[in-house]
PDB file of C-alpha atoms in Angstrom:
ATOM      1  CA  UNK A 237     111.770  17.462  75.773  1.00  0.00           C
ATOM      2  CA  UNK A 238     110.051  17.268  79.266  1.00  0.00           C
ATOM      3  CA  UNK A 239     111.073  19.181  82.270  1.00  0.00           C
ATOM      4  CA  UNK A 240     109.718  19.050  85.419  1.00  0.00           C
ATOM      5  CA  UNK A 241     110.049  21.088  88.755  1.00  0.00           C
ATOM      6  CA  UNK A 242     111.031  18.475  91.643  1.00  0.00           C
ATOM      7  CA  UNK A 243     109.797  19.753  95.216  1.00  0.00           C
ATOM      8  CA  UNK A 244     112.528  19.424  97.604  1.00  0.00           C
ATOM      9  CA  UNK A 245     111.832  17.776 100.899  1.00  0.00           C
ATOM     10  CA  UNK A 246     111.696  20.729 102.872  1.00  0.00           C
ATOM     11  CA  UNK A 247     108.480  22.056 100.419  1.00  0.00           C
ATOM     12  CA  UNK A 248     106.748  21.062 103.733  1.00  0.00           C
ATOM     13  CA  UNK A 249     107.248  23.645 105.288  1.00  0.00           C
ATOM     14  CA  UNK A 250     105.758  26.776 103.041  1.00  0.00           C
ATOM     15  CA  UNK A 251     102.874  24.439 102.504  1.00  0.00           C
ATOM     16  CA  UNK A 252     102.833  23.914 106.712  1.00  0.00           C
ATOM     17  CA  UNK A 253     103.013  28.184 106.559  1.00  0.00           C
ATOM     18  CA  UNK A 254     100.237  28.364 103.627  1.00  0.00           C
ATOM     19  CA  UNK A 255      97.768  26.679 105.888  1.00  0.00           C
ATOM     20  CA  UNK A 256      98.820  28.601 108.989  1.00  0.00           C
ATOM     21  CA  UNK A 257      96.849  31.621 106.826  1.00  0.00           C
ATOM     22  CA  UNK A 258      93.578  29.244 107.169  1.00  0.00           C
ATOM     23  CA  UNK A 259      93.578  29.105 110.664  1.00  0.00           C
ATOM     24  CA  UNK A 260      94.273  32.608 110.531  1.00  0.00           C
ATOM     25  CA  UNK A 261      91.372  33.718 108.171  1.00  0.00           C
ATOM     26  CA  UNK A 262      89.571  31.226 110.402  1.00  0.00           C
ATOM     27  CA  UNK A 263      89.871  32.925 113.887  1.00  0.00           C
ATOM     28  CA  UNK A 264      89.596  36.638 111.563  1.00  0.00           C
ATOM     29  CA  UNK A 265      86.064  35.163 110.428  1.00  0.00           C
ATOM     30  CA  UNK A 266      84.988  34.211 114.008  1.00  0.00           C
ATOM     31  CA  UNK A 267      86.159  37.812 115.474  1.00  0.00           C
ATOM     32  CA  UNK A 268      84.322  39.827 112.798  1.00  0.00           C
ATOM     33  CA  UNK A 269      81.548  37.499 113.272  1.00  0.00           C
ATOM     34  CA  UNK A 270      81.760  38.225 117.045  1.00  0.00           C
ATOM     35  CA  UNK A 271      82.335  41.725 116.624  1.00  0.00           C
ATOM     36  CA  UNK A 272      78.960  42.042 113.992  1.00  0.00           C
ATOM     37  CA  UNK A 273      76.607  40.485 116.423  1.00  0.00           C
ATOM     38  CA  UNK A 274      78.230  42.544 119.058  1.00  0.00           C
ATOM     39  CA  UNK A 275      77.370  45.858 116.796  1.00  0.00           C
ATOM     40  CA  UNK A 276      73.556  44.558 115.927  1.00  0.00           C
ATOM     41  CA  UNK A 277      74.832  44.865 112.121  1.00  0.00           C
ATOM     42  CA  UNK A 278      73.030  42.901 109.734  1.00  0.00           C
ATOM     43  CA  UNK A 279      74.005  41.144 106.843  1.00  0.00           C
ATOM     44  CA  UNK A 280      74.591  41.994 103.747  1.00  0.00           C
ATOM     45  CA  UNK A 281      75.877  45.441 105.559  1.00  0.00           C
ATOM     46  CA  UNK A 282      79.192  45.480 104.958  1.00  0.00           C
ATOM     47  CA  UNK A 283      80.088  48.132 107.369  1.00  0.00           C
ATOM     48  CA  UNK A 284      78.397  50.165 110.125  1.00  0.00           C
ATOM     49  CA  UNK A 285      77.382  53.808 108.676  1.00  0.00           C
ATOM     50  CA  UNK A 286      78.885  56.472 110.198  1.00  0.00           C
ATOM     51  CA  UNK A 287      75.779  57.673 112.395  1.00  0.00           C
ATOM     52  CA  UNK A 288      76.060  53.818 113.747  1.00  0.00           C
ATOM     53  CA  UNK A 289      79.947  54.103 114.464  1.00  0.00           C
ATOM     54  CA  UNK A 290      78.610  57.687 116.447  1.00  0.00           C
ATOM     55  CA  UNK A 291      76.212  56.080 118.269  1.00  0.00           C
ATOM     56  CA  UNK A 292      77.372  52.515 119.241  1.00  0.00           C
ATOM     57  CA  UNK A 293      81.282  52.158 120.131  1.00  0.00           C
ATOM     58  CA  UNK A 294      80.858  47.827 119.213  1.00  0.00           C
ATOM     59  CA  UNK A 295      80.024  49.623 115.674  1.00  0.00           C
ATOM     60  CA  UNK A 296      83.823  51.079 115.371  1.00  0.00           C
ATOM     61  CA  UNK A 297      84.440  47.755 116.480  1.00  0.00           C
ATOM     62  CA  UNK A 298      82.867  45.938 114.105  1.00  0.00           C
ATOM     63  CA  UNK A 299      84.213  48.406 111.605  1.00  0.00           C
ATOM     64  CA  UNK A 300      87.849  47.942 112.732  1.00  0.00           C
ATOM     65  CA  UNK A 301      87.598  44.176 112.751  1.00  0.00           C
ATOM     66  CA  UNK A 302      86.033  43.802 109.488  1.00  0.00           C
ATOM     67  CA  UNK A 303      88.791  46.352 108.376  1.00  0.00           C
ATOM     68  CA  UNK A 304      91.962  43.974 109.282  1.00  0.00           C
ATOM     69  CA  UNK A 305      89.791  41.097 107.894  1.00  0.00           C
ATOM     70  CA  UNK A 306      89.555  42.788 104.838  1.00  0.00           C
ATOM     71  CA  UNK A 307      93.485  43.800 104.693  1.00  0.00           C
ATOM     72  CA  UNK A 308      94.255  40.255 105.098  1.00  0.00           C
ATOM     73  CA  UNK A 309      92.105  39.290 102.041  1.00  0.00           C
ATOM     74  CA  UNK A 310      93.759  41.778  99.996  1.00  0.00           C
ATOM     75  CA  UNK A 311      97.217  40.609 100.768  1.00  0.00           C
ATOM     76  CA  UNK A 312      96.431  37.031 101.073  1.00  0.00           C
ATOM     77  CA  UNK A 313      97.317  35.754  97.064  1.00  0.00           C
ATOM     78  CA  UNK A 314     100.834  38.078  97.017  1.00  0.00           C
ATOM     79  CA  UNK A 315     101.564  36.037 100.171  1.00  0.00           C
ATOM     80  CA  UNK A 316     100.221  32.258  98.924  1.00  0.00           C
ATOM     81  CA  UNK A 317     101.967  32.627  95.456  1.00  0.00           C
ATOM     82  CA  UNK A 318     105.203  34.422  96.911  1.00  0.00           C
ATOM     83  CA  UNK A 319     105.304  31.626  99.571  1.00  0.00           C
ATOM     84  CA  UNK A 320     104.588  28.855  97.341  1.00  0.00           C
ATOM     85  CA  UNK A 321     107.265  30.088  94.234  1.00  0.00           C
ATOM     86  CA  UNK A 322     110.037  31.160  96.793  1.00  0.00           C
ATOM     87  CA  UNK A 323     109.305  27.790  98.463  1.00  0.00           C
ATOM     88  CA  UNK A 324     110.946  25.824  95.154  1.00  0.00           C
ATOM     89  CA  UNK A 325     113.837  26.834  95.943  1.00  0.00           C
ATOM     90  CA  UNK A 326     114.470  28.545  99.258  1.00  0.00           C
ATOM     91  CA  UNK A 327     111.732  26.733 101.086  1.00  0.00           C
ATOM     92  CA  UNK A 328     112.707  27.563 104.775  1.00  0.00           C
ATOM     93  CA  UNK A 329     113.007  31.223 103.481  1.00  0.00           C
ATOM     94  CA  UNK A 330     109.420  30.989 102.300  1.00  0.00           C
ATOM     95  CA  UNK A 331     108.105  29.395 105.141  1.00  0.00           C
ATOM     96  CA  UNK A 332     109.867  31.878 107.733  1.00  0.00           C
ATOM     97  CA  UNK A 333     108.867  34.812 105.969  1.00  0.00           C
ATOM     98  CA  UNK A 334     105.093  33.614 105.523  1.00  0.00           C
ATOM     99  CA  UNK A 335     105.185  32.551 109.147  1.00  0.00           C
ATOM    100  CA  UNK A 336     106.242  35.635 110.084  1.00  0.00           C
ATOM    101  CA  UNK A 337     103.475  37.722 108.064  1.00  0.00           C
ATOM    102  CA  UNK A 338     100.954  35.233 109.926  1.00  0.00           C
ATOM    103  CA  UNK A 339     102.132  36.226 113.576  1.00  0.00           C
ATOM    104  CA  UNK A 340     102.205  39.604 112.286  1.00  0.00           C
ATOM    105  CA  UNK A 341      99.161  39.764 111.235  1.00  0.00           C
ATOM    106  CA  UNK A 342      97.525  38.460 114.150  1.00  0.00           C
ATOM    107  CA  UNK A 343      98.959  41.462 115.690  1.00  0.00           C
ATOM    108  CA  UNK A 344      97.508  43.922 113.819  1.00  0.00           C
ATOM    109  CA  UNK A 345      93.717  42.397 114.023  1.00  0.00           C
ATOM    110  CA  UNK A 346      93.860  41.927 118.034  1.00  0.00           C
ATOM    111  CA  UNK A 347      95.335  46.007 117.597  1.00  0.00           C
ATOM    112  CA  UNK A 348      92.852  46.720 115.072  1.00  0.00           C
ATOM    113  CA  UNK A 349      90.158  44.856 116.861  1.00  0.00           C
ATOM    114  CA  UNK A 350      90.113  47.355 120.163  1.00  0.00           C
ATOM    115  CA  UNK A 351      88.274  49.822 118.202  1.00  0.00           C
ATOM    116  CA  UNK A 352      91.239  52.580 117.856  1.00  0.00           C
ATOM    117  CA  UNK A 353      92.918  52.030 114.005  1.00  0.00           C
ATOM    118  CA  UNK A 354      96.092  53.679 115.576  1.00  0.00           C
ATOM    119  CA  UNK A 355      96.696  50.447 117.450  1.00  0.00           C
ATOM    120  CA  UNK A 356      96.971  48.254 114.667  1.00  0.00           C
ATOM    121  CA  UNK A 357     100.601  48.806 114.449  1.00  0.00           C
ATOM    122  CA  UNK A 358     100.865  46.634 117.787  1.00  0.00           C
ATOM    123  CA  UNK A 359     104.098  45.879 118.390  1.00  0.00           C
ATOM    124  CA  UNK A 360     105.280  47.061 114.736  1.00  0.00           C
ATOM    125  CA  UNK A 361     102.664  44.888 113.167  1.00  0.00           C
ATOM    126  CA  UNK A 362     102.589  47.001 109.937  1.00  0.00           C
ATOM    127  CA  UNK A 363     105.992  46.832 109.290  1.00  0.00           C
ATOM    128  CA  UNK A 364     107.301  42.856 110.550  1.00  0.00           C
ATOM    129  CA  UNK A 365     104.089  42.315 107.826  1.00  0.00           C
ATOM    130  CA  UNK A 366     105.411  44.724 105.124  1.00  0.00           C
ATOM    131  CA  UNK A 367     109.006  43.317 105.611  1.00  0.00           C
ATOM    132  CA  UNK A 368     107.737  39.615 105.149  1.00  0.00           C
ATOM    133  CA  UNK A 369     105.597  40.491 102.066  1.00  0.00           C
ATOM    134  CA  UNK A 370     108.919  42.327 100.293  1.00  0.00           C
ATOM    135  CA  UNK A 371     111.138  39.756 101.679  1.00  0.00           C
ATOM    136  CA  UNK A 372     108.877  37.229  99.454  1.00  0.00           C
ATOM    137  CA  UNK A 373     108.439  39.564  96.433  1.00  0.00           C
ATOM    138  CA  UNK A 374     111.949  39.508  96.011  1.00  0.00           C
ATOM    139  CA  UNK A 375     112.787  35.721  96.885  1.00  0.00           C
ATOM    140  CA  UNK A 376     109.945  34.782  94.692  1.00  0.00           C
ATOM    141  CA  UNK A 377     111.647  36.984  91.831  1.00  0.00           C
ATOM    142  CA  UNK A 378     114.779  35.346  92.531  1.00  0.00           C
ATOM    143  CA  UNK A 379     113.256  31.735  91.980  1.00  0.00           C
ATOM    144  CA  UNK A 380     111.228  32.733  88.891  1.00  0.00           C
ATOM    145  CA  UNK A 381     114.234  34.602  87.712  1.00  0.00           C
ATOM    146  CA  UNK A 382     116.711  30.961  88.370  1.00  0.00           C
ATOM    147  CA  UNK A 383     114.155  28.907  87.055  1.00  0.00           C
ATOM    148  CA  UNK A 384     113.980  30.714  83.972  1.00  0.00           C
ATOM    149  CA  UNK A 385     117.911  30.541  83.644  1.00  0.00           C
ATOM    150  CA  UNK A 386     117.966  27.015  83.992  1.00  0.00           C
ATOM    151  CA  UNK A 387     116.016  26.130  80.955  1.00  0.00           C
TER     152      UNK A 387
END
């Protein structure tokens, strides 16, 4: 017996949000790459060491921007899967909610990006973010959990 999973029509629209996170890696990449040649860090340096952060403020910078680059990675396949399973079958909740992690997290890196970590909750960054991502944990349970129940 063959079963498939039909994408409705309005899949469009968490696959529109899953490439809104390109563009944002995108402008993340350019920033940190700004922010390293700024600092006089060289590659494969991860970071700037501590005495570099003490001596050169573009090196807290660097580090800061690197930093919400780095979150972003971390978080980045919770939010593409969760996005892409919720979309089956509450696609404008999956697109809204991954939308809204996106704008939040350009938020946090221009925050982040200023050198001072405390202002990387701009404008409640941290938690529209955390919101989104547990919004699509539990929609993308939800699906899973109906698709199972309809086999």
């Amino acid at each position: 017996m063959s079963s498939g999973i039909v994408l409705p029509k309005e899949f469009v629209y968490p696959a529109s949000a899953v490439v809104a996170t390109f563009y944002l890696l995108f402008w993340q990449t350019m920033r940190v790459g700004r922010a390293r040649r700024s600092a006089k860090i060289d590659y494969p340096q991860v970071y700037a060491e501590n005495a570099e952060v003490a001596a050169n403020h573009a090196a807290k910078v660097f580090n800061c921007t690197q930093r919400a680059h780095q979150n972003t990675l971390e978080a980045l396949p919770v939010m593409i899967s969760g996005t892409l399973i919720t979309g089956l079958t509450y696609p404008i909740v999956a697109a809204s909610l991954c939308g809204g992690w996106v704008f939040a997290r350009i938020l946090y890196t221009i925050g982040y990006s200023t050198g001072d970590p405390k202002k990387r909750n701009m404008l409640g960054s941290n938690y529209i973010g955390l919101l989104c991502m547990l919004g699509l944990m539990g929609s993308s349970t939800a699906s899973v959990v109906g698709l199972i129940r309809s086999l």
